[in-house]
PDB file of C-alpha atoms in Angstrom:
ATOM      1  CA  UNK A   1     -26.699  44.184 -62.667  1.00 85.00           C
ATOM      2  CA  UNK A   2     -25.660  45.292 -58.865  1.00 91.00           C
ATOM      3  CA  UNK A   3     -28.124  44.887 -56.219  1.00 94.00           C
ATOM      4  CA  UNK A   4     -30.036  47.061 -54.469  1.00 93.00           C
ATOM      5  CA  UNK A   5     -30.633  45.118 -51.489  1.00 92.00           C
ATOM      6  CA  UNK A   6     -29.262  42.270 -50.167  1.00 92.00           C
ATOM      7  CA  UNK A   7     -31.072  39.990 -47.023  1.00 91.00           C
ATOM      8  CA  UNK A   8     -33.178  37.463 -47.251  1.00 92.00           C
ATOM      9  CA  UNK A   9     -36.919  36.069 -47.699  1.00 93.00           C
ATOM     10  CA  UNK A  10     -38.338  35.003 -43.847  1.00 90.00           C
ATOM     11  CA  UNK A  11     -41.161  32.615 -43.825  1.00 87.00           C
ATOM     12  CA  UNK A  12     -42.207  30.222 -41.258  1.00 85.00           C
ATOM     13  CA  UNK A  13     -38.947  28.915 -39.754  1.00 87.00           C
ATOM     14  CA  UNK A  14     -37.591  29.328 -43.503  1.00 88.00           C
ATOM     15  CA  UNK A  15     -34.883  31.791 -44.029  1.00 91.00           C
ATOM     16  CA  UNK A  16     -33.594  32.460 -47.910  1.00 94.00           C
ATOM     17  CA  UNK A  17     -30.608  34.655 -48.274  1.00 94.00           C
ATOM     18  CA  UNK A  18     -31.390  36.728 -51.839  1.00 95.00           C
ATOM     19  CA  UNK A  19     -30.313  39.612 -53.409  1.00 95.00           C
ATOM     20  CA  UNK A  20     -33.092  42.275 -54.889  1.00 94.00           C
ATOM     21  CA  UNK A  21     -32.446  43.906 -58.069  1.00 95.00           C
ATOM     22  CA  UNK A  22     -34.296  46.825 -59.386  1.00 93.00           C
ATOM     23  CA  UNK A  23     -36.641  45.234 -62.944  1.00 92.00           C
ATOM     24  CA  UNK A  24     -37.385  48.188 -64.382  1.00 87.00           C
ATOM     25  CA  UNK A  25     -35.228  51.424 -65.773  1.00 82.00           C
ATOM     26  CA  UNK A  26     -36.688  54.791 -66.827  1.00 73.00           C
ATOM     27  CA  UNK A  27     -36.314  55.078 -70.383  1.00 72.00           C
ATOM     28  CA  UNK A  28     -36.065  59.311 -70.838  1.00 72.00           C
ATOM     29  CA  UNK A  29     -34.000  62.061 -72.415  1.00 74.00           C
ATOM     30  CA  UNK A  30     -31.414  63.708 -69.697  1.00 78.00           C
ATOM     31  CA  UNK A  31     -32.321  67.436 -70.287  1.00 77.00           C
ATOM     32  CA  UNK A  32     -29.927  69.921 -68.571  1.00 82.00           C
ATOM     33  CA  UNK A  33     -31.199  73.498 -67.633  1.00 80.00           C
ATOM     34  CA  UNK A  34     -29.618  76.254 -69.485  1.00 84.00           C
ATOM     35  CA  UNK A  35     -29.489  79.916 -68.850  1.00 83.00           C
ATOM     36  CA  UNK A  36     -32.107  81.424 -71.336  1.00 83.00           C
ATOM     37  CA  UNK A  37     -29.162  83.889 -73.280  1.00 84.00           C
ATOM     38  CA  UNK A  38     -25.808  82.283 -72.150  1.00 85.00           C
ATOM     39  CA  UNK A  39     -26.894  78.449 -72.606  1.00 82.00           C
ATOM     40  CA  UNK A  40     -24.603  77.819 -69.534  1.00 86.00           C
ATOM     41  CA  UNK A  41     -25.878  74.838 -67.803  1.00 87.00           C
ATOM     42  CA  UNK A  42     -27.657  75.914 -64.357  1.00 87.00           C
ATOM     43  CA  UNK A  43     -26.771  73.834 -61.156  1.00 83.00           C
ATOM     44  CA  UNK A  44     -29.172  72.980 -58.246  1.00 82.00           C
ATOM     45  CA  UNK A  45     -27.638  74.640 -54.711  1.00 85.00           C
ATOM     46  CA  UNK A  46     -28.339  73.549 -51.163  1.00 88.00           C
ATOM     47  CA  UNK A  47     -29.370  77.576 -49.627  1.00 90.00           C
ATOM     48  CA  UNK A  48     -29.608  78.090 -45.785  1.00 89.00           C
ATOM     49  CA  UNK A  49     -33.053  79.741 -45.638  1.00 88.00           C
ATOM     50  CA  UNK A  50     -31.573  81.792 -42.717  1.00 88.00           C
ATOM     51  CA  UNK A  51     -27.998  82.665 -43.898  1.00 91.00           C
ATOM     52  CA  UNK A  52     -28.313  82.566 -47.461  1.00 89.00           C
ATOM     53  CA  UNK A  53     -25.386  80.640 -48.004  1.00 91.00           C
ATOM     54  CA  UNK A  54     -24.820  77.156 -49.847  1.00 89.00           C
ATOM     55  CA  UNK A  55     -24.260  74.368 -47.997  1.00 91.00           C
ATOM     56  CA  UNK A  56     -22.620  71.374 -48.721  1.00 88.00           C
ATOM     57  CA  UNK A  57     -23.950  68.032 -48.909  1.00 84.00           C
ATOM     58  CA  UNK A  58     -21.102  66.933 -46.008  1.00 89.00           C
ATOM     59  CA  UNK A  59     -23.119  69.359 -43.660  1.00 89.00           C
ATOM     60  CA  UNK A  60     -26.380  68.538 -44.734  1.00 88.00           C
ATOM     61  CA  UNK A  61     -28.450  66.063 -41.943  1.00 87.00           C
ATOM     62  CA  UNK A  62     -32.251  65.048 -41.634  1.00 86.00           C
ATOM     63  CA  UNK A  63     -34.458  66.701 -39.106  1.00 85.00           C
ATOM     64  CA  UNK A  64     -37.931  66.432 -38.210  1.00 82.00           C
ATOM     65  CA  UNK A  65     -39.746  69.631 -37.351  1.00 84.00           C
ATOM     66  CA  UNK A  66     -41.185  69.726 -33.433  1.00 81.00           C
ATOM     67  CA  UNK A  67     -42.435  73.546 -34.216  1.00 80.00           C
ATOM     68  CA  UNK A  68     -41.092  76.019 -36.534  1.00 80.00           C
ATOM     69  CA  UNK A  69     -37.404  76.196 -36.399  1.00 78.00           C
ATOM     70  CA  UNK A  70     -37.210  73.641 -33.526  1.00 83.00           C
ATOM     71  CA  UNK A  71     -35.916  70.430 -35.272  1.00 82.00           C
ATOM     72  CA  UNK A  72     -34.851  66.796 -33.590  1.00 83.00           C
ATOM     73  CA  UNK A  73     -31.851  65.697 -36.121  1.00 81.00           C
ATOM     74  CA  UNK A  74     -31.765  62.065 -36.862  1.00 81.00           C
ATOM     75  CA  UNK A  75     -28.751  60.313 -38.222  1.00 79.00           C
ATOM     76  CA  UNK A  76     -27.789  56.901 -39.756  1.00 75.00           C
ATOM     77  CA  UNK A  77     -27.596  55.421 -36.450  1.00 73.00           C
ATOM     78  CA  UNK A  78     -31.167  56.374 -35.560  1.00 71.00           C
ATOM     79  CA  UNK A  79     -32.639  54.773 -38.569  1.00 68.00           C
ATOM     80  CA  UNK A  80     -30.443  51.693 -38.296  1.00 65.00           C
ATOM     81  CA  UNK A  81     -32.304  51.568 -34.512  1.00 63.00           C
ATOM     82  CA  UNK A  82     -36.131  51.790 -36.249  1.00 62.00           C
ATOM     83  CA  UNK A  83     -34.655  49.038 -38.176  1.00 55.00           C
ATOM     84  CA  UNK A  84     -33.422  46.438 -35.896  1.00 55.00           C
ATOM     85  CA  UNK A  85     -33.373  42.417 -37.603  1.00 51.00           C
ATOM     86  CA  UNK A  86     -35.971  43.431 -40.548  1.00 56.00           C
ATOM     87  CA  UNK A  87     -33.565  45.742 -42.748  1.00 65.00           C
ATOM     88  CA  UNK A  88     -32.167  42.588 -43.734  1.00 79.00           C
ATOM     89  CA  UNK A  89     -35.448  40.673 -43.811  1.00 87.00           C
ATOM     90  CA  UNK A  90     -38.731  40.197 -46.321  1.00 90.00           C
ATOM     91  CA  UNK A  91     -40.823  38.931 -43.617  1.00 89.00           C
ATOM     92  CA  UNK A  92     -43.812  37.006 -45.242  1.00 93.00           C
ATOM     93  CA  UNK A  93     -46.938  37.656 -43.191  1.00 91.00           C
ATOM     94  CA  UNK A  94     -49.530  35.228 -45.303  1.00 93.00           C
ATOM     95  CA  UNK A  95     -50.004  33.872 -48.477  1.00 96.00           C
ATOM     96  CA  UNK A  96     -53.365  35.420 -50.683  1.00 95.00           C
ATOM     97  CA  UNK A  97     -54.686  35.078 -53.953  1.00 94.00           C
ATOM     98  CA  UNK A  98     -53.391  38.166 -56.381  1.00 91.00           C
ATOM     99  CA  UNK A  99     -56.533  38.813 -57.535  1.00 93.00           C
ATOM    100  CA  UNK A 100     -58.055  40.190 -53.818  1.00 94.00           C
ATOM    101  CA  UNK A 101     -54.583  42.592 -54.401  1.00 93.00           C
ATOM    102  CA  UNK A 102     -56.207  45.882 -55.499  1.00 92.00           C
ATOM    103  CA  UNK A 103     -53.910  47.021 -58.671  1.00 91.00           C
ATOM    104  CA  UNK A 104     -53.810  50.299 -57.315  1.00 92.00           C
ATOM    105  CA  UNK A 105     -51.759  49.125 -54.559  1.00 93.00           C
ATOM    106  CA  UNK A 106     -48.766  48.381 -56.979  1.00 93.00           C
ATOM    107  CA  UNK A 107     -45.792  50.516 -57.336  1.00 92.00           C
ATOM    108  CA  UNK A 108     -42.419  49.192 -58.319  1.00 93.00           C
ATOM    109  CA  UNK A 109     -41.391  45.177 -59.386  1.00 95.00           C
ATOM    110  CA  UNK A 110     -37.988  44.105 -58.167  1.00 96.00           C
ATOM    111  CA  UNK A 111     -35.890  40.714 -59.058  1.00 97.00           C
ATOM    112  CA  UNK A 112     -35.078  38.319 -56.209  1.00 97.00           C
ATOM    113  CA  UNK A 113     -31.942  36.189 -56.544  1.00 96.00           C
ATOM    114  CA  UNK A 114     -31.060  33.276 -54.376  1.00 95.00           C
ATOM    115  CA  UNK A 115     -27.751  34.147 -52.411  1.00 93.00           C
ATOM    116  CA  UNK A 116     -24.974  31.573 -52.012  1.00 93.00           C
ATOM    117  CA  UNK A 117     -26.222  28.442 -50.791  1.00 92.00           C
ATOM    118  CA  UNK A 118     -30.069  29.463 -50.842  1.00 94.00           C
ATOM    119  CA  UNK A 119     -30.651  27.799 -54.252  1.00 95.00           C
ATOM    120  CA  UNK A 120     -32.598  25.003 -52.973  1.00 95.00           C
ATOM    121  CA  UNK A 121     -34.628  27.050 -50.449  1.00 93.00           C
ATOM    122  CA  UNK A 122     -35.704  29.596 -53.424  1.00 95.00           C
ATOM    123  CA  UNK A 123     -36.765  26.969 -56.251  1.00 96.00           C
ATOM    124  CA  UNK A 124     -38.485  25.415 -53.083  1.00 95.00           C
ATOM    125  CA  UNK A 125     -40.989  28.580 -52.209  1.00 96.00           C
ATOM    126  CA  UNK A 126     -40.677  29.579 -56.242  1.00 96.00           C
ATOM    127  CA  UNK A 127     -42.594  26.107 -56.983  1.00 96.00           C
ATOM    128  CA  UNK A 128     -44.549  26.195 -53.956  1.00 95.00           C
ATOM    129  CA  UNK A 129     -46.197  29.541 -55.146  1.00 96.00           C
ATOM    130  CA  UNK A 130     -46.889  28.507 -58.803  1.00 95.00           C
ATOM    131  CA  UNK A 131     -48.252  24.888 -57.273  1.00 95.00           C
ATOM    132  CA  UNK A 132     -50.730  26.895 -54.969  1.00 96.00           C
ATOM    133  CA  UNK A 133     -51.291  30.041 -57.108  1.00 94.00           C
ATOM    134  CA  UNK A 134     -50.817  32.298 -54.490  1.00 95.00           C
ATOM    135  CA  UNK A 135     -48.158  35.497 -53.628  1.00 96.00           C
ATOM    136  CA  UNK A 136     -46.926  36.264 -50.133  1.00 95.00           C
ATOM    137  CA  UNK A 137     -47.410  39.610 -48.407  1.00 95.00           C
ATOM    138  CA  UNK A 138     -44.617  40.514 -46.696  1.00 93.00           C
ATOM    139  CA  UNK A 139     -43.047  43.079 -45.161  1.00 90.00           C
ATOM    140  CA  UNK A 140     -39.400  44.896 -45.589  1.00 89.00           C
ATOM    141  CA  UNK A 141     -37.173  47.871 -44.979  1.00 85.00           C
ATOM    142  CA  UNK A 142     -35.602  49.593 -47.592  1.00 86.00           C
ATOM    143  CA  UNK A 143     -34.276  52.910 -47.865  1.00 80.00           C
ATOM    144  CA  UNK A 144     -34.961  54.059 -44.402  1.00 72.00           C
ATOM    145  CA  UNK A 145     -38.958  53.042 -44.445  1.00 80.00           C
ATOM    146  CA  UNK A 146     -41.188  50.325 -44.036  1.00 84.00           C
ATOM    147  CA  UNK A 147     -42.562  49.296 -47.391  1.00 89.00           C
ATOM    148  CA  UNK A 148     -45.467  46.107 -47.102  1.00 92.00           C
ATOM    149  CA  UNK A 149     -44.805  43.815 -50.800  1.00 93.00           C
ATOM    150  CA  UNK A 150     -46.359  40.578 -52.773  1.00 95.00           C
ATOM    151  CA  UNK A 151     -44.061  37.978 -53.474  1.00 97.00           C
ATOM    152  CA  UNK A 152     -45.153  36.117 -56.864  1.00 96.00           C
ATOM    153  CA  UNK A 153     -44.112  33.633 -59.195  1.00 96.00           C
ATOM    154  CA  UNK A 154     -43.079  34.845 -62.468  1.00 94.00           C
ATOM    155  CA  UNK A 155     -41.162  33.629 -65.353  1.00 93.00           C
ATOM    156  CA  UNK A 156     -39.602  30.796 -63.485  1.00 95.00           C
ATOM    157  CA  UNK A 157     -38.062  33.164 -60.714  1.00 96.00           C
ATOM    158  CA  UNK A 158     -39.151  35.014 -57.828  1.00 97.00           C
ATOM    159  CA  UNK A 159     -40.725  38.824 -58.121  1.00 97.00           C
ATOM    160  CA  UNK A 160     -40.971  41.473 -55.002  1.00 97.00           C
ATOM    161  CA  UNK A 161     -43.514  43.717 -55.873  1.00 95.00           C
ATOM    162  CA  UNK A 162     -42.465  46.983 -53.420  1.00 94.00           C
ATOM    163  CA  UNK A 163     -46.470  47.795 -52.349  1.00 93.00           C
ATOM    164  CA  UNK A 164     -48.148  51.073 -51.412  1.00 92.00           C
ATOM    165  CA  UNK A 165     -50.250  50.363 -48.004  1.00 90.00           C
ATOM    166  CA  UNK A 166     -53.702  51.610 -48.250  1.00 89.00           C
ATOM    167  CA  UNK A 167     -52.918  54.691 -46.380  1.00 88.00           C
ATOM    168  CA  UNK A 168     -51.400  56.497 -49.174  1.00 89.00           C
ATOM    169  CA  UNK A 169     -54.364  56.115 -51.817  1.00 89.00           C
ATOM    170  CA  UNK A 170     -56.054  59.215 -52.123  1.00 88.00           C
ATOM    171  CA  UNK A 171     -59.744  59.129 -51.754  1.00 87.00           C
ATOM    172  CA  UNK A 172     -61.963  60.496 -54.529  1.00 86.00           C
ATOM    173  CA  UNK A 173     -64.492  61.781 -52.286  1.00 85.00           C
ATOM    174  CA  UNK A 174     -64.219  64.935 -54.133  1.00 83.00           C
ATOM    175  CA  UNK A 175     -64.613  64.085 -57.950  1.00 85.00           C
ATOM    176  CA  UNK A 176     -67.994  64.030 -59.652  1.00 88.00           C
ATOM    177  CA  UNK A 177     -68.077  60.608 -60.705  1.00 84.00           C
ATOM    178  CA  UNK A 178     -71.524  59.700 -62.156  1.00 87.00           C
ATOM    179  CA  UNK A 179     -74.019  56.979 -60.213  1.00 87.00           C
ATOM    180  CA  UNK A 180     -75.671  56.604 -62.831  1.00 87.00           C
ATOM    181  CA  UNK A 181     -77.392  57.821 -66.615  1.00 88.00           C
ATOM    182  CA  UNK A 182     -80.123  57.376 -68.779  1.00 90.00           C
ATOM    183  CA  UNK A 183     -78.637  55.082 -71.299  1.00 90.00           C
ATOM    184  CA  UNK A 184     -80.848  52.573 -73.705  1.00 91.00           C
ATOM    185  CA  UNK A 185     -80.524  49.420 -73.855  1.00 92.00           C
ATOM    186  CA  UNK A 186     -79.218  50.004 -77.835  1.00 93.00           C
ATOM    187  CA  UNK A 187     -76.425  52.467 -76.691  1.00 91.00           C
ATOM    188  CA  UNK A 188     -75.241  50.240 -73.947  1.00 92.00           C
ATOM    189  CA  UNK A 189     -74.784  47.067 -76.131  1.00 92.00           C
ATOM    190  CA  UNK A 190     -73.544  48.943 -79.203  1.00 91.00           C
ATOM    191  CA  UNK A 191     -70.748  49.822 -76.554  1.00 90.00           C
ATOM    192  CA  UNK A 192     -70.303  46.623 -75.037  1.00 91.00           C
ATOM    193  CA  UNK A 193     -70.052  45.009 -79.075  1.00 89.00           C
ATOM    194  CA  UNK A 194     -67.413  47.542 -79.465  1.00 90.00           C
ATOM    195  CA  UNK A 195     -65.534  46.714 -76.544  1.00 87.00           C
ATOM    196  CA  UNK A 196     -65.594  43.110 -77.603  1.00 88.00           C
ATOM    197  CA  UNK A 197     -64.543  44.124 -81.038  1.00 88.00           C
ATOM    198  CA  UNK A 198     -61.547  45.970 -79.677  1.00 84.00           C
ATOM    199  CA  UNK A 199     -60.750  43.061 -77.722  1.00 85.00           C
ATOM    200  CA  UNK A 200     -56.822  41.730 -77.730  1.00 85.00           C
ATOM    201  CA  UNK A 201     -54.426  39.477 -76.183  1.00 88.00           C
ATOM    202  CA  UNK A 202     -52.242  41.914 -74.271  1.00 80.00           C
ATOM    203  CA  UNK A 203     -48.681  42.151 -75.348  1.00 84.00           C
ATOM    204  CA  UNK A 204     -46.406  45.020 -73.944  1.00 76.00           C
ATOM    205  CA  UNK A 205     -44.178  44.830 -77.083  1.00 84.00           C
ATOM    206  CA  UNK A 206     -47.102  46.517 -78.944  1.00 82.00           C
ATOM    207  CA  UNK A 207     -46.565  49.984 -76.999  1.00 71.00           C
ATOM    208  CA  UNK A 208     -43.690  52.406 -77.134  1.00 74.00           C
ATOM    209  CA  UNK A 209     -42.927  55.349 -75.856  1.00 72.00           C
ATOM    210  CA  UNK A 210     -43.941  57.795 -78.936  1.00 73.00           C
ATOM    211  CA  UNK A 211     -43.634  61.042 -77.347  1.00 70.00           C
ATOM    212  CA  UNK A 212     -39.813  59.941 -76.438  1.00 77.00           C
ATOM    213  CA  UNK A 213     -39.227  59.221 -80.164  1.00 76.00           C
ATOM    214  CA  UNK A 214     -40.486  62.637 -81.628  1.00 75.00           C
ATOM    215  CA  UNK A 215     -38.512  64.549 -78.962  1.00 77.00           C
ATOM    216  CA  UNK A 216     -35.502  62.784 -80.417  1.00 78.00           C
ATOM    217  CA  UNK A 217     -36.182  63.078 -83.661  1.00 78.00           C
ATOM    218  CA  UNK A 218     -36.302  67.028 -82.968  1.00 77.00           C
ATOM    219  CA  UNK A 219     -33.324  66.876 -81.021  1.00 77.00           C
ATOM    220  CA  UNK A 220     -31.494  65.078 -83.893  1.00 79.00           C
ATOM    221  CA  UNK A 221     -33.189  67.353 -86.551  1.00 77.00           C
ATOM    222  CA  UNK A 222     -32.579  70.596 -84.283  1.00 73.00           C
ATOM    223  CA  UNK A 223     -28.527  69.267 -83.916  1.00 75.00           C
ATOM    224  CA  UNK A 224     -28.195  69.030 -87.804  1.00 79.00           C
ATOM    225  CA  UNK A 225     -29.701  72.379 -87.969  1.00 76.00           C
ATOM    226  CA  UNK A 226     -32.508  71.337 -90.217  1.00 78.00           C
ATOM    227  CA  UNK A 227     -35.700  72.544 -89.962  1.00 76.00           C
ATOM    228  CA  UNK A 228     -38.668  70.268 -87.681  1.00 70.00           C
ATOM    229  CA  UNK A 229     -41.851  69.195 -89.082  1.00 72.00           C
ATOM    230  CA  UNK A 230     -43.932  68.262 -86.628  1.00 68.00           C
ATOM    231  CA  UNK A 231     -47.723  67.181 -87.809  1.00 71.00           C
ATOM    232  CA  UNK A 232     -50.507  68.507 -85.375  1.00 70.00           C
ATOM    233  CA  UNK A 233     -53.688  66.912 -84.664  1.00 69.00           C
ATOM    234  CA  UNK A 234     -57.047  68.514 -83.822  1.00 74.00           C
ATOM    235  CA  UNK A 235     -57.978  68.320 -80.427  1.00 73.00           C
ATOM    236  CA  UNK A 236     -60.635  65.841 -80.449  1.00 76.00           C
ATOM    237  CA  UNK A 237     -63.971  67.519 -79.405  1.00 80.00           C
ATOM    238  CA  UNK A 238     -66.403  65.571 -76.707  1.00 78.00           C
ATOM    239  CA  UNK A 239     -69.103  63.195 -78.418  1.00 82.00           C
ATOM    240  CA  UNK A 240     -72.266  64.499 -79.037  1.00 86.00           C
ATOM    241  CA  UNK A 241     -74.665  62.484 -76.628  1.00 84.00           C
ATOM    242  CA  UNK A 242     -77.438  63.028 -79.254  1.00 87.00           C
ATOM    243  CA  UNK A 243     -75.071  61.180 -81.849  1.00 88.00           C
ATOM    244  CA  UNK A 244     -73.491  58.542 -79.576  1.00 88.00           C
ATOM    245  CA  UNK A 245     -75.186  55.602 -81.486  1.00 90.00           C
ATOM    246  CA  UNK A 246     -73.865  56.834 -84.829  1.00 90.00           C
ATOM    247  CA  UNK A 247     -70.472  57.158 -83.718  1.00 88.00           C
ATOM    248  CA  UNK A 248     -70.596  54.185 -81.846  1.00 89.00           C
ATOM    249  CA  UNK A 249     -71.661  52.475 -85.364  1.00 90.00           C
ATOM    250  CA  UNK A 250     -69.598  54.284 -87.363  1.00 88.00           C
ATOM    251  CA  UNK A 251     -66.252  53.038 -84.582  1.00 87.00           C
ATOM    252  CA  UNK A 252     -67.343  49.684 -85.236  1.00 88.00           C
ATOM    253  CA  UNK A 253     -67.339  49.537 -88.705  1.00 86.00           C
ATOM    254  CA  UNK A 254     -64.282  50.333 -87.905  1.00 83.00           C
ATOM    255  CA  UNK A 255     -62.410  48.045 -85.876  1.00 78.00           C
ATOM    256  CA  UNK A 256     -64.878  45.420 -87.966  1.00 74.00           C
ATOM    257  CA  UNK A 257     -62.916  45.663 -91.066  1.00 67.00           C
TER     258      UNK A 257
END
């Protein structure tokens, strides 16, 4: 693997060189898009809303909008000023329990590996967290913005979890979400036995990615020329509230087998 990001972990007086390495990959089909009749692959062009012309990616720069069509242009230099020490630094700001972490807040896990020389320093704050159970919020720069970050324990090695700050949830002000209902007391623990009943030890090996699969199996079935079988299920209609303790029953004779 190449890093993505190379500094180091700041805490306290504490300084641990590490490279950052992306953990996860996006598992998808590359679809190209065709013209309808020709089946010429399309490409994406860079149009001056003014001129009409393409431009090309040399010429392209970033600019932030003062009013319409009055723009400040920023370069690489600008961003590397916004930047100063902490584009090379994961600047731990405390140490927290995980739990008091709202999931939402989660967005993309990342590998840390100690740099040359910073083996001792890493297994040092690596045992420290599992000894205390706790992660540290900290605080980097990577690809020209501020992102805030929980350092944790995992697996015997250190994991950056690259944060969304609080700002950025949307609020569901707006959705009817339900306060309450009249439920009886025979509904409500018919549901909860059913929830025990369905009850598991968690274990991401037991999902894949099904949709994925059936699109290649098409794919393969469509390249061989064969025809493609595809069986469709009946939209599921919404449960009868006058019937919700029969089905609930009926589900956990179910999962009770």
């Amino acid at each position: 693997m190449r890093p993505v990001w190379t500094g180091g972990i700041s805490f306290g007086l504490i300084f641990i060189p590490v490279k950052m390495y992306t953990a996860v990959s996006t598992v998808e089909i590359d679809l190209d898009l065709l013209s309808k009749k020709e089946k010429h692959p399309i490409r994406y062009a860079r149009i001056d809303k003014v001129t009409g012309k393409e431009v090309a990616w040399m010429d392209v720069v970033k600019g932030f909008a003062v009013k319409k069509g009055d723009y400040v242009v920023l370069d690489d230099e600008d961003f590397e000023k916004v930047a100063l020490h902490r584009s090379e630094t994961i600047e731990v700001v405390s140490f927290v329990d995980k739990e008091e972490i709202d999931p939402m807040l989660f967005e993309k896990p990342y590998y840390l590996e100690p740099d040359k020389g910073a083996s001792k320093t890493y297994y040092i704050l690596l045992k420290a967290l599992e000894k205390t159970g706790k992660v540290g919020v900290a605080e980097f720069i990577f690809k020209n913005r501020e992102h805030v970050c929980c350092l944790t324990a995992e697996n015997g090695m250190i994991i950056l979890n690259q944060m969304r700050y609080a700002a950025e949830l949307k609020e569901a002000k707006e959705l009817d979400i339900p306060k309450s209902a009249k439920v009886s007391d025979k509904e409500l623990n018919l549901a909860v036995r059913l929830v025990e009943e369905m009850s598991d030890k968690f274990d991401p090996k037991d999902y894949t990615d099904d949709y994925l699969e059936a699109l290649q199996k098409i794919i393969a079935a469509k390249k061989s020329k064969k025809h493609v079988k595809v069986k469709q299920l009946d939209k599921p209609d919404a449960t009868d509230v006058s019937k919700i303790i029969d089905q609930l029953e009926k589900s956990l004779k179910e999962y009770s087998r």
